[in-house]
Coordinates of N, CA and C in Angstrom, one line a residue:
M1 N 0.8 -1.2 0.0 CA 0.0 0.0 0.0 C 0.9 1.3 0.0
A2 N 0.6 2.1 -0.9 CA 1.3 3.4 -0.9 C 0.7 4.3 0.0
V3 N 1.4 4.9 0.9 CA 0.9 5.8 1.9 C 1.3 7.2 1.5
G4 N 0.3 8.0 1.3 CA 0.7 9.4 0.9 C 0.3 10.4 2.0
H5 N -0.4 10.0 3.0 CA -1.0 10.9 3.9 C -0.2 10.9 5.2
R6 N 0.3 12.1 5.5 CA 1.1 12.2 6.8 C 0.3 11.9 8.0
G7 N -0.9 12.1 8.0 CA -1.8 11.8 9.1 C -1.8 10.3 9.4
E8 N -1.8 9.5 8.4 CA -1.8 8.0 8.6 C -0.5 7.6 9.3
I9 N 0.6 8.2 8.8 CA 1.9 7.9 9.3 C 2.0 8.3 10.8
A10 N 1.5 9.5 11.1 CA 1.5 10.0 12.5 C 0.6 9.2 13.4
R11 N -0.5 8.7 12.9 CA -1.4 7.8 13.7 C -0.7 6.5 14.0
A12 N 0.0 6.0 13.0 CA 0.8 4.7 13.2 C 1.9 5.0 14.2
L13 N 2.6 6.1 14.1 CA 3.7 6.4 15.1 C 3.2 6.5 16.5
F14 N 2.1 7.2 16.7 CA 1.5 7.3 18.0 C 1.0 6.0 18.5
A15 N 0.4 5.2 17.7 CA -0.1 3.9 18.1 C 1.1 3.0 18.5
G16 N 2.2 3.1 17.9 CA 3.4 2.4 18.3 C 3.9 2.9 19.6
V17 N 3.9 4.2 19.9 CA 4.3 4.7 21.2 C 3.4 4.2 22.2
E18 N 2.1 4.2 22.0 CA 1.1 3.7 23.0 C 1.4 2.2 23.3
A19 N 1.6 1.4 22.2 CA 1.9 0.0 22.4 C 3.2 -0.2 23.2
G20 N 4.2 0.5 22.9 CA 5.5 0.4 23.6 C 5.3 0.8 25.1
R21 N 4.5 1.8 25.4 CA 4.3 2.2 26.8 C 3.5 1.1 27.5
N22 N 2.7 0.4 26.8 CA 1.9 -0.6 27.5 C 2.5 -2.0 27.4
A23 N 3.7 -2.1 26.9 CA 4.5 -3.3 26.8 C 3.8 -4.4 26.0
V24 N 3.1 -3.9 25.0 CA 2.5 -4.9 24.0 C 3.6 -5.5 23.2
P25 N 3.5 -6.7 22.9 CA 4.6 -7.4 22.1 C 4.7 -6.7 20.7
V26 N 6.0 -6.4 20.3 CA 6.2 -5.8 19.0 C 5.6 -6.5 17.9
T27 N 5.4 -7.8 18.0 CA 4.9 -8.7 17.0 C 3.4 -8.4 16.8
S28 N 2.8 -7.5 17.6 CA 1.4 -7.2 17.4 C 1.1 -6.0 16.5
C29 N 2.2 -5.5 15.8 CA 2.0 -4.4 14.9 C 1.0 -4.8 13.8
P30 N 0.0 -3.9 13.6 CA -1.1 -4.2 12.7 C -0.9 -4.0 11.3
Y31 N 0.3 -3.5 10.9 CA 0.6 -3.2 9.5 C 1.5 -4.2 8.9
P32 N 1.3 -4.5 7.6 CA 2.1 -5.6 7.0 C 3.5 -5.1 6.6
S33 N 4.3 -6.1 6.4 CA 5.7 -5.8 6.0 C 5.7 -5.0 4.7
G34 N 6.6 -4.0 4.7 CA 6.7 -3.2 3.4 C 5.8 -2.0 3.5
D35 N 5.0 -1.8 4.5 CA 4.1 -0.7 4.6 C 4.8 0.4 5.4
L36 N 4.8 1.6 4.9 CA 5.5 2.7 5.6 C 4.9 2.9 7.0
R37 N 3.7 2.6 7.2 CA 3.1 2.8 8.6 C 3.7 1.8 9.5
R38 N 4.1 0.6 9.1 CA 4.7 -0.4 9.9 C 6.1 0.2 10.5
S39 N 6.8 0.8 9.6 CA 8.1 1.5 10.0 C 7.8 2.5 11.0
A40 N 6.8 3.3 10.9 CA 6.5 4.4 11.8 C 6.0 3.8 13.1
W41 N 5.2 2.7 13.1 CA 4.7 2.1 14.3 C 5.9 1.5 15.1
V42 N 6.8 0.8 14.4 CA 8.0 0.2 15.1 C 8.9 1.3 15.7
H43 N 9.0 2.4 15.0 CA 9.9 3.5 15.4 C 9.3 4.1 16.7
G44 N 7.9 4.3 16.7 CA 7.3 4.8 17.9 C 7.4 3.9 19.1
Y45 N 7.3 2.6 18.7 CA 7.4 1.5 19.8 C 8.8 1.6 20.4
A46 N 9.8 1.6 19.6 CA 11.2 1.6 20.0 C 11.5 2.9 20.9
K47 N 11.0 4.0 20.5 CA 11.2 5.2 21.3 C 10.5 5.1 22.7
A48 N 9.3 4.5 22.7 CA 8.6 4.4 24.0 C 9.3 3.4 24.9
R49 N 10.0 2.4 24.3 CA 10.6 1.4 25.1 C 12.0 1.8 25.5
G50 N 12.5 2.9 25.0 CA 13.8 3.5 25.5 C 14.9 3.1 24.5
S51 N 14.7 2.7 23.3 CA 15.7 2.4 22.4 C 16.5 3.7 22.1
P52 N 17.8 3.6 22.0 CA 18.7 4.8 21.8 C 18.5 5.4 20.4
N53 N 17.8 4.7 19.5 CA 17.7 5.2 18.1 C 16.5 6.2 18.0

C-alpha cells in the first residue's frame, strides 16, 4: 500500500508509542511488512521502550 498521507503515518507512530508504553509485544504491529506505517509504528514503539535510536 502506498501511503501518501502524513496523518496516517502520524497515527501509526503514536499507536506504536502507545503499544510500547503498554509493553504490548512488538509482533502485534497491525501493519504488513513493506508498509510505511509499519516502519512508523515500530519507530514509535522503540522510542517508547527506550531504544537509543
